[in-house]
Short mmCIF file of C-alpha atoms and ligand atoms in Angstrom, two decimals:
data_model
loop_
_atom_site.label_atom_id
_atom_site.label_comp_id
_atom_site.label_asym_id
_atom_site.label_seq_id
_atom_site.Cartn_x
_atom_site.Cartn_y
_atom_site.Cartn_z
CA UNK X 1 6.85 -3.70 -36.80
CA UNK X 2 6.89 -2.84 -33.12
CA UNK X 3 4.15 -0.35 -31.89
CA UNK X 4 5.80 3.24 -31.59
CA UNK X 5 5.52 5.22 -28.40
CA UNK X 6 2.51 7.15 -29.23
CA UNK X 7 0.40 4.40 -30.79
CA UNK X 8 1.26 2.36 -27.51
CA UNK X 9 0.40 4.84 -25.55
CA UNK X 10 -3.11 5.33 -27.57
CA UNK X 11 -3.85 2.14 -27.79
CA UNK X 12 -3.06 0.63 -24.27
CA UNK X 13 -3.79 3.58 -21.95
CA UNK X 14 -6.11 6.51 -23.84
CA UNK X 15 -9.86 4.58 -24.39
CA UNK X 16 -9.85 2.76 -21.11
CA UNK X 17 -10.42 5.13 -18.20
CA UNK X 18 -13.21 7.27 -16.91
CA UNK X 19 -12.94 11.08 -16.53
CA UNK X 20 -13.92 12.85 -13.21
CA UNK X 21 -15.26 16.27 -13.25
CA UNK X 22 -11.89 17.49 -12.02
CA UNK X 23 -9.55 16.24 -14.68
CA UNK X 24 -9.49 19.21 -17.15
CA UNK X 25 -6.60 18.11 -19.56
CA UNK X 26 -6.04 14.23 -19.15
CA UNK X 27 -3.24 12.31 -21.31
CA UNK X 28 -1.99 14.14 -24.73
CA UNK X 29 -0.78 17.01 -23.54
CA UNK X 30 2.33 18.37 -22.11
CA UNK X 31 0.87 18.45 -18.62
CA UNK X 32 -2.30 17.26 -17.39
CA UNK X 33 -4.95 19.87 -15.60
CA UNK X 34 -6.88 19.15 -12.85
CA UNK X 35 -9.10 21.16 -10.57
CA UNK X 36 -8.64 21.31 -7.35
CA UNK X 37 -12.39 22.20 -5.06
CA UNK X 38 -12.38 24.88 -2.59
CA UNK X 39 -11.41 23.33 1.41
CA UNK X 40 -9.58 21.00 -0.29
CA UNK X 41 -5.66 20.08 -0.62
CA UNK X 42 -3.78 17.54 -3.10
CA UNK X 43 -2.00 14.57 -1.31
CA UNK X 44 0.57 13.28 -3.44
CA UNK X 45 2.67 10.09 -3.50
CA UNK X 46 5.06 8.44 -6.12
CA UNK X 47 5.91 5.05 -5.63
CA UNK X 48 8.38 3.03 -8.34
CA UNK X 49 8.40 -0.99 -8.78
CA UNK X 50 11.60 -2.53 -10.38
CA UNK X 51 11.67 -5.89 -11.97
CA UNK X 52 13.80 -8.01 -9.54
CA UNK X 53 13.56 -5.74 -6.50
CA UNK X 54 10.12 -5.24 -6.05
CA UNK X 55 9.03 -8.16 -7.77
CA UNK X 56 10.04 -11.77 -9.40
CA UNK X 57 10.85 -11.63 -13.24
CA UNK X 58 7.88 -13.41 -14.94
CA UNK X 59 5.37 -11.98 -12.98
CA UNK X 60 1.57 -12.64 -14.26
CA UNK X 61 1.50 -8.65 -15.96
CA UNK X 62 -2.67 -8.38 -15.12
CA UNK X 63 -1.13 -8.49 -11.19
CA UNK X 64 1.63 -6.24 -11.80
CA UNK X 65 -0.52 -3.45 -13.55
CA UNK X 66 -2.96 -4.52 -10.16
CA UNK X 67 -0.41 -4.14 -7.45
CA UNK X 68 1.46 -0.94 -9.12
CA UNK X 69 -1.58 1.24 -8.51
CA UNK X 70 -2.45 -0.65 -5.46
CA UNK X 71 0.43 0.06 -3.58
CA UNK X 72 0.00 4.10 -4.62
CA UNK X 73 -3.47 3.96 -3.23
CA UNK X 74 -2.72 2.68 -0.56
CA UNK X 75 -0.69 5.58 0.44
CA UNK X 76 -3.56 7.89 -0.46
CA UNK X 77 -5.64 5.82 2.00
CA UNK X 78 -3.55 6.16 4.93
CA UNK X 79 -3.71 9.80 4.63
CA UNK X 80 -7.23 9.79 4.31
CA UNK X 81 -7.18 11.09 1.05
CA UNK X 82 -9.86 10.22 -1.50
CA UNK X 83 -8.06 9.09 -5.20
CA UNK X 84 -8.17 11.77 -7.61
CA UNK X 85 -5.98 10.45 -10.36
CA UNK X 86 -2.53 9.09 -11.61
CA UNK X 87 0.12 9.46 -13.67
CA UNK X 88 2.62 5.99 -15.25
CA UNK X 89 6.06 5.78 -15.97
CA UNK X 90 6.77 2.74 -17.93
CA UNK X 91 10.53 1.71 -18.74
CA UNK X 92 9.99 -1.08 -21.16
CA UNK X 93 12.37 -3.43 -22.25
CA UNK X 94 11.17 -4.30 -25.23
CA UNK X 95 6.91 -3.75 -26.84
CA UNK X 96 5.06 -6.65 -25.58
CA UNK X 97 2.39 -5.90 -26.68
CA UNK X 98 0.29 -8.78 -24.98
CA UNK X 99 2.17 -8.77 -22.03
CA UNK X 100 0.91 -4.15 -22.37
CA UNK X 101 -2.29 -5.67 -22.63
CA UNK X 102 -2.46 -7.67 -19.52
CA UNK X 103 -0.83 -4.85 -17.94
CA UNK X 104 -2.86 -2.06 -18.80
CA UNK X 105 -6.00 -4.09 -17.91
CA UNK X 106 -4.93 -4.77 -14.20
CA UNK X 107 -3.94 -1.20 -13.97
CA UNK X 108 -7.39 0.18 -15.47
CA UNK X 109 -9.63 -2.05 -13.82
CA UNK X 110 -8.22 -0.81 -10.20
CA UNK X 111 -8.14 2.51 -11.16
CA UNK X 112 -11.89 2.31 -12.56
CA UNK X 113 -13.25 0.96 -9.19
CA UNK X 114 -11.86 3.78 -7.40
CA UNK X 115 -12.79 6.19 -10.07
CA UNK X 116 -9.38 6.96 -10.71
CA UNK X 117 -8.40 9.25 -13.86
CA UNK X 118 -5.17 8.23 -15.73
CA UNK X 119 -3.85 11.79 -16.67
CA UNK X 120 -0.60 11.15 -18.18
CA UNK X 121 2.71 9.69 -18.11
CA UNK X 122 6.06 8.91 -20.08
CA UNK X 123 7.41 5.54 -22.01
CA UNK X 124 10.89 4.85 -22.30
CA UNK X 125 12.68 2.52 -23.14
CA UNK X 126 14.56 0.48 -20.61
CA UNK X 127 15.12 -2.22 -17.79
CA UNK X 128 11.72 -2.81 -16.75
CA UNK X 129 11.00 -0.23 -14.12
CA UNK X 130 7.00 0.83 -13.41
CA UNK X 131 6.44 4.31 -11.37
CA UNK X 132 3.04 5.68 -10.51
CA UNK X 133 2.48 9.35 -9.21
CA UNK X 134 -0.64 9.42 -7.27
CA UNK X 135 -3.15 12.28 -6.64
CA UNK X 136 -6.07 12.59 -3.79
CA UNK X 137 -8.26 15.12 -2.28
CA UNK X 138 -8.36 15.50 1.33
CA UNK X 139 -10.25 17.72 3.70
CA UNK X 140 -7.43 20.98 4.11
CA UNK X 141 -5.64 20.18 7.52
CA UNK X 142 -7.45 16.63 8.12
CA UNK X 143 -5.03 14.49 6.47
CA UNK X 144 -3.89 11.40 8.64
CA UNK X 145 -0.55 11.64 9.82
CA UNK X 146 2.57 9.65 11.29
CA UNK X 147 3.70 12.40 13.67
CA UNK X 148 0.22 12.83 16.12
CA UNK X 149 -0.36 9.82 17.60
CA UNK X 150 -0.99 10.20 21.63
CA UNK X 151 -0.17 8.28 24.34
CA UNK X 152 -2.70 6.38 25.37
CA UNK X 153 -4.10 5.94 21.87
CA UNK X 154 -4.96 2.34 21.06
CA UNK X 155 -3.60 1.34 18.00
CA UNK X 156 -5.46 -0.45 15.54
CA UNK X 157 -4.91 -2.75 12.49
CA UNK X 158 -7.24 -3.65 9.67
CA UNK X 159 -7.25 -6.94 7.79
CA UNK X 160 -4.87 -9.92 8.98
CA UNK X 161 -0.58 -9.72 9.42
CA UNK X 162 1.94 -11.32 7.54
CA UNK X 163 -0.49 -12.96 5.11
CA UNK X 164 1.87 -11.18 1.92
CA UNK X 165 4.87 -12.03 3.65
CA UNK X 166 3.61 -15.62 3.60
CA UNK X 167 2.66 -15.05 0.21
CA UNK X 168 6.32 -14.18 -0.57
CA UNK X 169 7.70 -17.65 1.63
CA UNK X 170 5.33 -19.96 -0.43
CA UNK X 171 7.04 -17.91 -3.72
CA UNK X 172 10.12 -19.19 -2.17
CA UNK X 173 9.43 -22.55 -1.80
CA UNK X 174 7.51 -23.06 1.71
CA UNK X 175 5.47 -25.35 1.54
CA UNK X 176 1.74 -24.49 2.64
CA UNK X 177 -1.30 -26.57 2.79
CA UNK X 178 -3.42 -23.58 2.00
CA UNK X 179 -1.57 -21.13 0.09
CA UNK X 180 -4.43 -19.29 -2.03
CA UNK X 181 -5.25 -16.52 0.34
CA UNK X 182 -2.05 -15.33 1.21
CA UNK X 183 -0.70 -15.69 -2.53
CA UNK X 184 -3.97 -13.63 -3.45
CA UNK X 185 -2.64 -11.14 -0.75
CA UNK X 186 1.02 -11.00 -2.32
CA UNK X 187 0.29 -10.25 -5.60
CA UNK X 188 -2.83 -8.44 -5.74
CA UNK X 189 -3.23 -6.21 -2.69
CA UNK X 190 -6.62 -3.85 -2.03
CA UNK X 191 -5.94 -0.25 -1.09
CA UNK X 192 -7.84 0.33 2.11
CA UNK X 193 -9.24 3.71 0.29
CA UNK X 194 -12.88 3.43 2.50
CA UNK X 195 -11.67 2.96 5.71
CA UNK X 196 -8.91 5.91 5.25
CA UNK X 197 -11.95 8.04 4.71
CA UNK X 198 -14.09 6.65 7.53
CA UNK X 199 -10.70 7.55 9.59
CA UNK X 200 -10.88 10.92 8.92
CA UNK X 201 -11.90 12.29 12.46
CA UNK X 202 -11.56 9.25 14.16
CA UNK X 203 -7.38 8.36 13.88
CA UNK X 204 -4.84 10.56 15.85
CA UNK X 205 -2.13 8.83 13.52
CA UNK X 206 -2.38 6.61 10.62
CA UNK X 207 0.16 4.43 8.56
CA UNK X 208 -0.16 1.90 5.64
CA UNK X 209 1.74 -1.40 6.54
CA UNK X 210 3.82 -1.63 3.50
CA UNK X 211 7.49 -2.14 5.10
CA UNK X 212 6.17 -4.46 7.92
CA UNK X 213 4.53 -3.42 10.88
CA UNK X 214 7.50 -2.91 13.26
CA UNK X 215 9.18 -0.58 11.03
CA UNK X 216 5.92 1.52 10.09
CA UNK X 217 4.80 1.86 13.81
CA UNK X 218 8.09 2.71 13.96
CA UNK X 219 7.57 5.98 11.88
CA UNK X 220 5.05 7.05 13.50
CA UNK X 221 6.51 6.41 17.27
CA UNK X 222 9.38 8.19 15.86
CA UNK X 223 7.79 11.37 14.36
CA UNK X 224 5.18 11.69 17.62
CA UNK X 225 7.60 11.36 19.67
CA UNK X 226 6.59 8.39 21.70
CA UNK X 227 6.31 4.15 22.09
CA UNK X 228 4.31 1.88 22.33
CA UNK X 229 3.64 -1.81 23.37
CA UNK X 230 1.79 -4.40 21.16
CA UNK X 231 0.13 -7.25 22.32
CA UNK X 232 0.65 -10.85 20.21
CA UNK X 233 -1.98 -12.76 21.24
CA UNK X 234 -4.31 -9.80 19.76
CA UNK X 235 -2.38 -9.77 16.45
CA UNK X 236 -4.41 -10.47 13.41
CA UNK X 237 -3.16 -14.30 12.31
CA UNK X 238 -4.33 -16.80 9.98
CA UNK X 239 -4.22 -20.15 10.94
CA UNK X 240 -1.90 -20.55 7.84
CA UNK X 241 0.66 -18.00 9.20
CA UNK X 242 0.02 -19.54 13.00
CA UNK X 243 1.17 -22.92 11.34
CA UNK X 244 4.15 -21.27 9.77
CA UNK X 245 5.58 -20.02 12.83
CA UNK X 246 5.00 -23.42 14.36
CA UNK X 247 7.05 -25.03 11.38
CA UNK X 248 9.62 -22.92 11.04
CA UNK X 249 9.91 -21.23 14.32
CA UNK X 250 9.66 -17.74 12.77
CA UNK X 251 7.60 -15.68 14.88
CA UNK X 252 9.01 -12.31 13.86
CA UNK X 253 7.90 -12.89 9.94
CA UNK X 254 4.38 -11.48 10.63
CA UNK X 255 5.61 -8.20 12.03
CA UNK X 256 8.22 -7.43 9.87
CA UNK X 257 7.14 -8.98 6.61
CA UNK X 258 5.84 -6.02 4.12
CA UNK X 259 3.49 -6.14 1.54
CA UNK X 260 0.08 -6.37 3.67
CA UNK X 261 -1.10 -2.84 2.82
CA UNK X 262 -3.27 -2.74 5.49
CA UNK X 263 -3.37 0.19 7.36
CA UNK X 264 -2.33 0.68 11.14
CA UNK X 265 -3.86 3.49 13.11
CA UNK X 266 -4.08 4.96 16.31
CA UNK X 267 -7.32 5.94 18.38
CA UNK X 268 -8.08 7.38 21.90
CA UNK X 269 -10.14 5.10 23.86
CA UNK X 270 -12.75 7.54 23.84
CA UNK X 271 -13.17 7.54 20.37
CA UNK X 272 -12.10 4.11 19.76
CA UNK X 273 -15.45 2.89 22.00
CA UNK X 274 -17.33 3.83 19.34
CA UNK X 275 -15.39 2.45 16.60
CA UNK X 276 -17.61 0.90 13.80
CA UNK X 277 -14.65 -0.14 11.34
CA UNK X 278 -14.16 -3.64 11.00
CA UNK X 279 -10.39 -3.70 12.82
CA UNK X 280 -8.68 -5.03 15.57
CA UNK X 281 -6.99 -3.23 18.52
CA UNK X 282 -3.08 -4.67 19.27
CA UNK X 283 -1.60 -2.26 21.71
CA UNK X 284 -1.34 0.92 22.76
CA UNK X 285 0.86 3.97 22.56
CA UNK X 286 2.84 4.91 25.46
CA UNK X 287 4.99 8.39 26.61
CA UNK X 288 7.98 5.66 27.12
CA UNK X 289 10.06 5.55 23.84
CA UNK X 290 10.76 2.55 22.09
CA UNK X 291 8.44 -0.73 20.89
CA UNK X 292 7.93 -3.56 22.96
CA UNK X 293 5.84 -6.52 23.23
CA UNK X 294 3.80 -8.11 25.62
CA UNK X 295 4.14 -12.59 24.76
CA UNK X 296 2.11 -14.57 27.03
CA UNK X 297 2.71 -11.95 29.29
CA UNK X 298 6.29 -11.29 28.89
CA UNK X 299 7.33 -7.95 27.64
CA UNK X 300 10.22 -7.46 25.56
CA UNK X 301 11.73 -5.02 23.01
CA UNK X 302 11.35 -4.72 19.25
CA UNK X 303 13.78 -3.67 17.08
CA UNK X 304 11.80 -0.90 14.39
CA UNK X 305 13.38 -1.70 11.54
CA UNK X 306 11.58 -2.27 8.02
CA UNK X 307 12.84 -3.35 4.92
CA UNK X 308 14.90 -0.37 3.74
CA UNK X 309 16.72 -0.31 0.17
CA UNK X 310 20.44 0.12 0.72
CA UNK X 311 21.33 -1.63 4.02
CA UNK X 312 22.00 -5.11 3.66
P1 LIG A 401 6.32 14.91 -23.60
O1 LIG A 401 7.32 14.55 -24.66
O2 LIG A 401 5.74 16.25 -23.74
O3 LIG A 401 6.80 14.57 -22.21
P2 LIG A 401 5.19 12.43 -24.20
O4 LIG A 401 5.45 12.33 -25.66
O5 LIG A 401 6.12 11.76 -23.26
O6 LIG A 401 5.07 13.95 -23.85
O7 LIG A 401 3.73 11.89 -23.90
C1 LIG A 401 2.62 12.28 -24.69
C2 LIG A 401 1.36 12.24 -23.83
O8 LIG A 401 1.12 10.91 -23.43
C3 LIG A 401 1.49 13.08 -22.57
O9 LIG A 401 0.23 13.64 -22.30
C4 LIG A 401 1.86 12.05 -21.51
O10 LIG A 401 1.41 12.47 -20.26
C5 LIG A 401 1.12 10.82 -22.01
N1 LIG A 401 1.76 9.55 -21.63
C6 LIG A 401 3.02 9.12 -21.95
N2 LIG A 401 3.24 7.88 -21.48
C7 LIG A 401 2.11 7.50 -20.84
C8 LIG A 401 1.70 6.33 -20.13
N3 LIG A 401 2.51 5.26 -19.96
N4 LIG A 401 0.47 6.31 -19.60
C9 LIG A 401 -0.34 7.37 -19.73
N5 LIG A 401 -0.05 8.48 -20.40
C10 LIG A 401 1.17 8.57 -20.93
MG1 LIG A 402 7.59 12.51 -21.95
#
């Protein structure tokens, strides 16, 4: 006999996590509690994955359960906002209950190195369709935003660019000599959680690079207001992406591909001199609208469009 909701539930998602001091009422309830400290406010974020649109059918379930909470922490991060705790939607096809198991301990595992409550959630029944509600504290009226970058910021990058969207090429067939690292990248990303925090005071604007980085600079040029010019010889390539581009002549995959989850951010130069994070500078914001970018010394436009849902 099939597990029923509540002994799923119980069994795959109640022993396993930790409880902070804040989580009052965790999962069994009708809500959750938590408690929020004085000087504090609650960044939130919700992000969905749906089997066939945010990832290939078959996918190992210990990296699913990984990237699901990833990808949520990830916008915490890029707030600056320190993980609290999180709440699961599972639509479930069908109880699998090894394939739950795998799941659950990809999911748990994250969320217990960032000391991560799971408070609650809901299980349907359904096409296979994974949501995560995320919860962090942040510092009230420090949070990291898209709209206050200045111009003459520099504008960082941690981490390298375009190693998922190579990940996501070799998943559709390219052929790399070297693949590990940016399959690793792919399908299990890291939340930059520290360096958001280390941010805090530091970044005028901050963004994860989930959509690609051309589209998410683009947010933030668009909601300060201003442009900015990047610089590719300073970009952040493996040698594994570097020999993709010179194989398939595909220079724009690094700055549009999504799935890096690094995080981009913006610095003035007189806090950026005493930068300690490990990160490296790729242009700078300008008061002239737009994105460009300076190749071998050329300087040309860039269109600021990331993957969006809906527009073919
Ligand atoms: P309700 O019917 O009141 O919405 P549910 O029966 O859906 O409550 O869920 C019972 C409890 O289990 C609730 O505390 C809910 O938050 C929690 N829960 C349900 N699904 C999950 C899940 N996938 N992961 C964690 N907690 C869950
Ligand atoms: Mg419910």
């Amino acid at each position: 006999m099939p597990l029923s909701e509540f002994a799923l539930i119980q069994r795959f998602f109640c022993n396993q996590n930790t409880k902070s001091k804040s989580t009052r009422i965790g999962i069994g309830d009708d809500c959750a509690l938590i408690a929020i400290p004085d000087g504090y406010e609650l960044a939130i974020t919700t992000d969905t994955m749906v089997e066939n649109v945010h990832f290939f059918a078959g996918t190992d379930p210990k990296d699913l359960g990984h990237k699901l909470l990833a990808v949520n922490l990830s916008d915490l991060a890029s707030m600056g906002a320190k993980p609290l705790s999180v709440t699961l939607a599972l639509a479930l096809p069908s109880v699998d209950e090894s394939w739950l198991a795998e799941f659950s301990s990809g999911f748990l595992a994250l969320a217990k190195r960032y000391s991560v409550d799971l408070i609650g959630g809901d299980t349907t029944s359904g096409p296979l369709t994974l949501t995560v509600q995320a919860l962090g504290l942040v510092p009230r009226g420090q949070a990291l935003l898209r709209s206050t970058a200045k111009a003459g910021d520099f504008i960082f990058m941690t981490g390298k660019l375009g190693q998922a969207g190579l990940g996501l090429k070799i998943r559709q067939g390219y052929n790399c000599s070297n693949p590990e690292a940016a399959l690793t990248r792919f399908n299990t990303p890291y939340p930059q959680v520290e360096t958001g925090l280390e941010l805090l005071e530091i970044a005028n604007a901050c963004i994860d690079i989930s959509d690609g980085l051309t589209g998410d600079l683009g947010h933030i040029l668009e909601q300060s207001q201003i442009g900015a010019c990047l610089d590719w010889d300073a970009l952040p390539l493996s040698e594994e992406v570097l020999a993709y581009i010179q194989a398939t002549g595909d220079w724009t995959m690094p700055l549009v591909a999504g799935d890096d989850y690094e995080l981009c951010f913006t610095v003035s130069p007189e806090k950026a001199a005493k930068l300690t994070i490990d990160c490296q500078k790729i242009g700078i914001i300008q008061s002239e609208s737009g994105l460009r970018l300076n190749k071998s010394g050329r300087i040309q436009p860039l269109q600021v469009k990331g993957f969006e849902h809906f527009s073919i």
